[in-house]
Coordinates of C-alpha atoms and ligand atoms in Angstrom, one line a residue:
M2 CA -13.2 6.2 40.7
S3 CA -13.3 9.8 39.3
H4 CA -15.9 8.9 36.7
G5 CA -18.6 8.3 39.4
P6 CA -21.2 5.7 39.7
T7 CA -23.2 4.7 36.4
E8 CA -26.1 2.5 36.1
L9 CA -24.5 -0.7 34.3
T10 CA -25.9 -1.8 31.2
Y11 CA -23.5 -4.4 30.0
T12 CA -23.3 -8.0 30.8
A13 CA -20.1 -9.7 29.9
D14 CA -20.3 -12.9 27.8
P15 CA -20.2 -15.7 30.4
A16 CA -18.3 -17.8 27.8
R17 CA -15.4 -15.3 27.3
Y18 CA -12.6 -17.6 28.7
E19 CA -13.8 -20.7 26.8
N20 CA -11.7 -20.1 23.6
A21 CA -9.3 -17.7 25.1
T22 CA -5.6 -18.4 25.2
F23 CA -3.3 -17.2 27.9
R24 CA 0.5 -17.2 28.1
R25 CA 2.9 -16.7 30.8
T26 CA 4.9 -13.5 31.0
G27 CA 8.6 -14.3 31.1
R28 CA 9.6 -15.9 34.5
S29 CA 6.8 -14.1 36.2
G30 CA 3.4 -15.3 37.7
L31 CA 1.5 -13.3 35.4
D32 CA -0.4 -14.9 32.3
L33 CA -1.6 -12.4 29.4
P34 CA -4.0 -13.0 26.6
A35 CA -2.4 -14.1 23.4
F36 CA -4.0 -10.9 22.0
S37 CA -4.0 -7.6 24.0
F38 CA -5.7 -4.4 23.0
G39 CA -4.0 -1.2 22.4
L40 CA -5.9 2.3 22.4
W41 CA -3.2 4.2 20.6
Q42 CA -5.1 5.1 17.5
K43 CA -9.0 6.0 17.0
F44 CA -9.6 6.2 20.8
G45 CA -9.2 9.8 21.1
T46 CA -11.7 12.5 20.3
D47 CA -11.3 11.7 16.5
Y48 CA -13.4 8.5 16.6
P49 CA -17.1 8.0 18.1
F50 CA -17.1 7.2 21.7
E51 CA -19.9 4.7 21.4
T52 CA -17.8 2.8 18.7
Q53 CA -14.8 2.9 20.8
R54 CA -17.2 1.5 23.8
E55 CA -18.5 -1.2 21.5
I56 CA -14.8 -2.4 20.4
I57 CA -13.6 -2.5 24.0
R58 CA -16.6 -4.5 25.5
H59 CA -16.2 -6.8 22.5
A60 CA -12.7 -7.4 23.2
F61 CA -13.3 -8.2 26.8
D62 CA -16.2 -10.8 25.5
L63 CA -13.5 -12.4 23.3
G64 CA -11.2 -12.9 26.4
I65 CA -9.1 -10.0 25.8
T66 CA -8.3 -8.9 29.4
H67 CA -5.4 -6.8 28.7
F68 CA -5.8 -3.1 27.6
D69 CA -2.8 -1.2 26.9
N70 CA -2.7 2.8 27.3
A71 CA -0.4 5.6 27.6
D72 CA -0.6 9.2 28.7
R73 CA 0.3 10.1 25.1
Y74 CA -2.7 8.4 23.3
G75 CA -5.3 10.5 21.8
P76 CA -5.8 12.9 20.2
P77 CA -5.4 15.0 22.3
H78 CA -2.9 13.5 24.6
R79 CA -4.6 11.6 27.7
A80 CA -7.8 11.5 25.6
A81 CA -7.7 7.6 25.0
Q82 CA -7.2 6.7 28.6
Q83 CA -10.0 9.2 29.5
N84 CA -12.4 7.3 27.2
F85 CA -11.3 4.1 28.3
G86 CA -11.9 5.3 32.0
R87 CA -15.5 6.2 30.8
V88 CA -16.1 2.7 29.4
L89 CA -14.6 1.2 32.7
A90 CA -17.1 3.2 34.7
K91 CA -19.9 2.4 32.6
D92 CA -19.4 -1.1 31.7
L93 CA -16.3 -3.0 33.0
A94 CA -16.1 -1.7 36.5
P95 CA -17.3 -5.1 38.1
H96 CA -14.5 -6.9 36.3
R97 CA -11.6 -4.7 37.5
D98 CA -10.0 -7.6 39.0
E99 CA -10.1 -9.5 35.6
L100 CA -8.2 -6.8 33.9
I101 CA -4.6 -6.1 33.1
L102 CA -4.5 -2.4 32.6
S103 CA -1.2 -0.7 31.5
T104 CA -0.1 2.9 30.9
K105 CA 3.1 4.5 29.9
A106 CA 5.1 7.6 30.7
G107 CA 8.1 9.2 29.1
N108 CA 7.2 10.2 25.6
P109 CA 6.6 13.9 25.3
I110 CA 3.3 15.1 26.0
G111 CA 3.8 18.8 26.2
P112 CA 6.5 21.3 26.3
S113 CA 7.3 21.1 29.9
P114 CA 10.5 19.3 30.8
Y115 CA 8.4 17.2 33.4
L116 CA 6.2 15.9 30.5
K117 CA 8.8 13.7 29.0
G118 CA 11.8 11.6 29.7
G119 CA 12.7 9.3 32.4
S120 CA 13.0 11.4 35.5
R121 CA 11.2 10.5 38.9
K122 CA 9.3 13.7 38.4
S123 CA 8.1 12.9 35.0
L124 CA 7.2 9.2 35.7
L125 CA 5.6 9.6 38.9
G126 CA 3.6 12.8 37.9
S127 CA 2.4 11.0 34.8
L128 CA 1.3 8.0 36.7
D129 CA -0.8 10.1 39.2
H130 CA -2.5 11.9 36.2
S131 CA -3.1 8.5 34.2
L132 CA -4.7 7.0 37.4
R133 CA -7.1 9.9 37.5
D134 CA -7.7 9.6 33.7
L135 CA -8.5 6.0 34.1
G136 CA -10.3 6.4 37.3
V137 CA -8.5 3.5 39.2
D138 CA -6.4 3.4 42.2
Y139 CA -3.6 1.3 40.4
V140 CA -2.5 0.0 37.0
D141 CA -1.4 -3.5 36.6
I142 CA 1.6 -2.5 34.4
F143 CA 3.4 0.7 34.4
Y144 CA 5.9 1.4 31.6
H145 CA 8.8 3.7 30.7
H146 CA 7.7 4.5 27.2
S147 CA 11.2 5.0 25.5
P148 CA 14.7 5.1 26.7
D149 CA 16.0 8.3 28.0
E150 CA 19.8 8.5 27.7
S151 CA 20.0 11.8 29.4
T152 CA 18.6 10.6 32.7
P153 CA 20.7 8.2 34.7
L154 CA 19.1 4.8 34.7
E155 CA 19.2 4.7 38.5
E156 CA 16.8 7.5 38.6
T157 CA 14.3 5.8 36.2
V158 CA 14.6 2.7 38.1
S159 CA 13.8 4.7 41.4
G160 CA 10.7 5.9 39.6
L161 CA 9.5 2.6 38.6
V162 CA 10.3 0.9 41.9
S163 CA 8.4 3.9 43.6
A164 CA 5.3 3.2 41.6
V165 CA 5.4 -0.4 42.7
R166 CA 6.0 0.3 46.3
S167 CA 3.3 2.9 46.6
G168 CA 0.8 0.5 45.4
K169 CA 0.0 2.5 42.1
A170 CA 1.5 -0.3 39.9
L171 CA 1.6 -4.0 40.3
Y172 CA 4.4 -4.6 37.7
V173 CA 6.7 -2.4 35.6
G174 CA 7.8 -2.7 32.0
I175 CA 9.8 -0.8 29.5
S176 CA 9.2 -0.1 25.8
N177 CA 11.7 0.6 22.9
Y178 CA 14.7 -0.2 24.7
L179 CA 17.6 -1.7 22.9
P180 CA 18.9 -5.1 24.4
D181 CA 21.9 -3.6 26.4
R182 CA 19.9 -1.1 28.1
A183 CA 17.0 -3.5 28.7
H184 CA 19.5 -5.9 30.4
A185 CA 20.9 -3.0 32.5
I186 CA 17.6 -1.9 33.7
A187 CA 16.4 -5.4 34.3
E188 CA 19.4 -6.0 36.6
E189 CA 19.0 -2.8 38.5
L190 CA 15.2 -3.4 39.1
A191 CA 16.0 -7.1 40.1
A192 CA 18.4 -5.6 42.6
E193 CA 15.4 -3.6 44.0
G194 CA 13.2 -6.5 44.4
V195 CA 11.0 -5.3 41.5
P196 CA 11.6 -7.4 38.7
L197 CA 11.1 -6.3 35.0
L198 CA 7.9 -8.0 33.9
I199 CA 7.8 -7.2 30.2
H200 CA 9.2 -5.2 27.3
Q201 CA 7.2 -3.7 24.7
P202 CA 9.0 -3.5 21.3
R203 CA 7.6 -3.4 17.7
Y204 CA 7.8 -6.6 15.9
S205 CA 6.1 -7.9 12.6
I206 CA 7.0 -9.6 9.5
F207 CA 8.1 -6.2 8.1
D208 CA 10.0 -5.2 11.2
R209 CA 12.6 -7.9 12.1
R210 CA 14.9 -5.8 14.5
I211 CA 14.3 -7.9 17.6
E212 CA 15.3 -11.0 15.7
Q213 CA 18.5 -9.2 14.6
N214 CA 19.5 -7.2 17.6
G215 CA 19.4 -9.9 20.3
L216 CA 16.6 -8.8 22.3
L217 CA 15.0 -12.2 22.0
E218 CA 18.0 -13.8 23.8
T219 CA 18.0 -10.9 26.4
A220 CA 14.5 -11.6 27.3
D221 CA 15.3 -15.4 27.8
R222 CA 18.3 -14.4 29.9
D223 CA 16.9 -11.8 32.0
G224 CA 13.3 -13.6 32.3
F225 CA 11.1 -10.9 31.1
G226 CA 8.4 -11.2 28.6
L227 CA 7.7 -9.5 25.2
I228 CA 4.5 -7.9 24.3
V229 CA 4.9 -6.8 20.6
Y230 CA 3.3 -3.9 19.1
S231 CA 2.0 -3.3 15.6
P232 CA 2.1 -6.9 14.6
L233 CA 0.1 -5.9 11.6
A234 CA 2.3 -3.1 10.8
Q235 CA -0.5 -0.8 11.4
G236 CA -2.6 -2.7 8.6
L237 CA 0.0 -3.2 6.2
L238 CA 0.0 -6.8 6.9
T239 CA -3.7 -7.1 5.9
D240 CA -5.3 -7.4 2.6
K241 CA -6.7 -3.7 2.9
Y242 CA -3.9 -2.0 1.1
L243 CA -3.3 -4.5 -1.8
E244 CA -5.3 -2.4 -4.3
E245 CA -6.4 1.1 -3.1
I246 CA -6.3 2.8 0.1
P247 CA -9.9 2.3 1.4
D248 CA -11.8 5.3 2.8
G249 CA -11.5 5.5 6.7
A250 CA -8.3 3.4 6.8
R251 CA -5.3 4.4 9.1
A252 CA -3.2 5.6 6.1
V253 CA -5.8 8.0 5.0
N254 CA -5.3 10.3 8.1
S255 CA -2.8 9.2 10.4
T256 CA 0.6 10.7 10.7
F257 CA 2.1 7.4 11.7
L258 CA 1.0 5.6 8.5
R259 CA 1.5 7.7 5.5
P260 CA -0.1 6.8 2.1
D261 CA 3.4 6.9 0.5
V262 CA 4.7 3.9 2.0
I263 CA 1.9 1.9 0.0
D264 CA 4.0 1.6 -3.2
D265 CA 4.7 -1.0 -5.8
T266 CA 7.4 -2.7 -3.7
Y267 CA 5.1 -2.8 -0.7
R268 CA 2.1 -4.2 -2.9
Q269 CA 4.4 -6.8 -4.7
R270 CA 5.5 -8.4 -1.2
A271 CA 2.2 -8.0 0.6
R272 CA 0.6 -9.8 -2.3
E273 CA 3.0 -12.8 -2.1
L274 CA 2.3 -13.1 1.7
N275 CA -1.3 -12.8 0.9
K276 CA -1.3 -15.7 -1.6
L277 CA 0.6 -17.7 1.2
A278 CA -2.0 -16.9 3.5
E279 CA -4.8 -18.0 1.0
S280 CA -2.9 -21.2 0.5
R281 CA -3.3 -21.9 4.3
G282 CA -7.0 -21.0 4.1
Q283 CA -6.4 -17.9 6.3
S284 CA -6.0 -14.2 5.7
L285 CA -2.8 -12.3 5.7
A286 CA -3.8 -10.6 9.0
Q287 CA -4.2 -14.0 10.7
L288 CA -1.0 -15.3 9.2
A289 CA 1.0 -12.1 10.5
L290 CA -0.3 -12.7 14.0
Q291 CA 0.3 -16.4 14.1
W292 CA 3.8 -15.6 12.9
V293 CA 4.6 -13.2 15.8
L294 CA 3.2 -15.6 18.3
R295 CA 5.1 -18.4 17.2
R296 CA 8.1 -17.3 19.3
P297 CA 8.0 -18.4 22.7
Q298 CA 9.5 -15.3 24.0
V299 CA 6.4 -13.4 22.7
T300 CA 3.7 -13.3 25.5
S301 CA 1.3 -11.3 23.5
A302 CA 0.6 -9.8 20.3
L303 CA -0.7 -6.0 20.9
I304 CA -3.3 -5.3 18.3
G305 CA -5.4 -2.3 17.3
A306 CA -8.7 -2.4 15.8
S307 CA -11.3 0.1 14.4
S308 CA -14.1 -2.3 14.4
T309 CA -15.5 -5.4 16.2
W310 CA -15.2 -7.3 12.9
Q311 CA -11.5 -7.0 12.9
L312 CA -11.3 -8.2 16.3
D313 CA -13.3 -11.3 15.5
H314 CA -11.3 -12.0 12.6
N315 CA -7.8 -11.4 14.3
V316 CA -8.4 -13.5 17.3
A317 CA -9.1 -16.4 14.8
A318 CA -5.5 -16.5 14.2
L319 CA -4.8 -19.2 16.3
D320 CA -7.3 -21.5 15.0
F321 CA -4.9 -22.4 12.1
P322 CA -2.1 -25.1 11.9
E323 CA 1.4 -24.0 12.9
L324 CA 3.5 -22.5 10.2
T325 CA 5.6 -25.1 8.5
D326 CA 9.6 -24.7 7.9
D327 CA 8.8 -24.1 4.2
E328 CA 5.9 -21.5 5.0
L329 CA 8.3 -19.8 7.4
A330 CA 11.1 -19.6 4.6
L331 CA 8.3 -18.1 2.0
V332 CA 7.5 -15.4 4.9
D333 CA 11.2 -14.5 5.0
E334 CA 11.5 -14.3 1.3
H335 CA 8.7 -11.9 0.9
G336 CA 8.6 -10.3 4.4
V337 CA 11.6 -8.1 4.0
H338 CA 12.5 -6.1 6.8
G339 CA 11.8 -2.3 6.6
T340 CA 8.7 -2.7 4.0
G341 CA 6.5 0.0 4.5
L342 CA 8.2 1.4 7.5
G343 CA 10.5 4.1 5.9
L344 CA 13.5 2.1 7.4
Ligands
LIG11 N1 5.2 1.3 23.0 C1 5.1 2.0 21.8 O1 5.9 2.8 21.6 C2 4.0 1.8 20.9 C3 3.9 2.2 19.6 C4 2.8 2.0 18.8 C5 1.9 1.0 19.3 N2 1.9 0.6 20.6 C6 0.8 -0.4 21.1 O2 0.3 -1.2 20.2 C7 -1.1 -1.2 20.0 C8 -1.2 -1.8 18.5 O3 -0.5 -1.0 17.5 P1 -1.4 -0.9 16.1 O4 -2.6 -0.3 16.3 O5 -0.2 -0.3 15.3 O6 -1.4 -2.5 15.8 P2 -1.6 -3.1 14.4 O7 -2.4 -4.4 15.0 O8 -0.4 -3.5 13.8 O9 -2.6 -2.3 13.5 C9 -4.0 -2.1 13.9 C10 -4.7 -1.4 12.8 O10 -4.8 -2.2 11.5 C11 -6.0 -2.3 11.0 N3 -6.6 -3.6 11.1 C12 -6.5 -4.4 12.1 N4 -7.1 -5.6 11.8 C13 -7.5 -5.6 10.4 C14 -8.0 -6.5 9.8 N5 -8.3 -7.6 10.0 N6 -8.1 -6.2 8.3 C15 -7.8 -4.8 8.0 N7 -7.3 -4.0 8.7 C16 -7.2 -4.2 9.9 C17 -6.9 -1.3 11.8 O11 -6.7 0.0 11.3 P3 -7.7 0.9 10.3 O12 -8.8 0.0 10.4 O13 -7.8 2.1 11.3 O14 -7.0 1.1 9.0 C18 -6.1 -1.3 13.3 O15 -6.3 -0.2 14.0 C19 -1.2 0.3 20.2 O16 -2.7 0.6 20.3 C20 -0.5 0.6 21.4 O17 -1.1 0.1 22.5 C21 2.9 0.9 21.3

């Protein structure tokens, strides 16, 4: 542990597993919480550390045992996992065995050719650096962050396999791969005795690609789970942007969610979805999360949050009755693929 011993001041909620839901990841033996927590936004130097710490601790108290990181998350790159490492050292270290920690490599984090892509050099160098950032000996899941057509798949496979054989990762995953390449890497990994655990694609009411491109069927066939990111379309599938853009919201200061996507078309569709949610006695955010988790291939919904209130509110999504066929049809009518995504 590079973060050094610290006097612990946090006691985890003893009731944290009572209402938590876990789901099996594909055909592996690993269960993940229905909601996993990602540190992509507002976990760098741009948000107060004590707020980040409070959110991470609160997530764990809610039974969220899986925290998703990447070498890239910040700003600046690496800062999110360094901050997570500080919280781990201060608060969560006694619970390391209860945590599923992931990191990713491959999306560019600098001008060097070894700070991007899918080479052995990039993957294994990044993993070592991430272990130091997090202050841990191993991560539970190590991902290739995005496909790299310029590198032979065998080389990417050899990097992922080495991560597991060296004990620095327990499982491997991929993210943002299209179905054909996901199937190909799943086969190569299986031949090495290191099965592909999980795939991390984007999926929400406003992003239907995995329903259309065959990834759900590929996951079934190859036996990997799906952990879907941005299930709230970064906040577009909540009630926060139905009128104005509130101060402090992601659309105010993130390059990944620009205010110009919040237009009349978006508002009209989001308002109809909001009405549907209200008719079910829930919020749009809760409807959107329940909707992605209705699919058996989806192991976990990978959410972000900028407050403990959002976490409490969002994990309550599973307290509502399943969506009926009529309600699903209404979601399809108003949840038009590409809304707010600039697709
Ligand atoms: N593999 C990849 O390429 C990739 C790409 C992107 C993300 N990810 C992973 O997925 C994780 C989640 O992505 P995401 O943050 O885009 O997910 P998201 O759950 O779609 O969006 C989360 C954001 O929505 C807002 N929000 C959440 N609950 C709300 C509520 N009840 N009411 C109003 N606003 C609410 C918050 O933003 P504000 O309060 O700040 O507005 C929050 O940070 C990331 O942290 C990362 O781990 C992976």
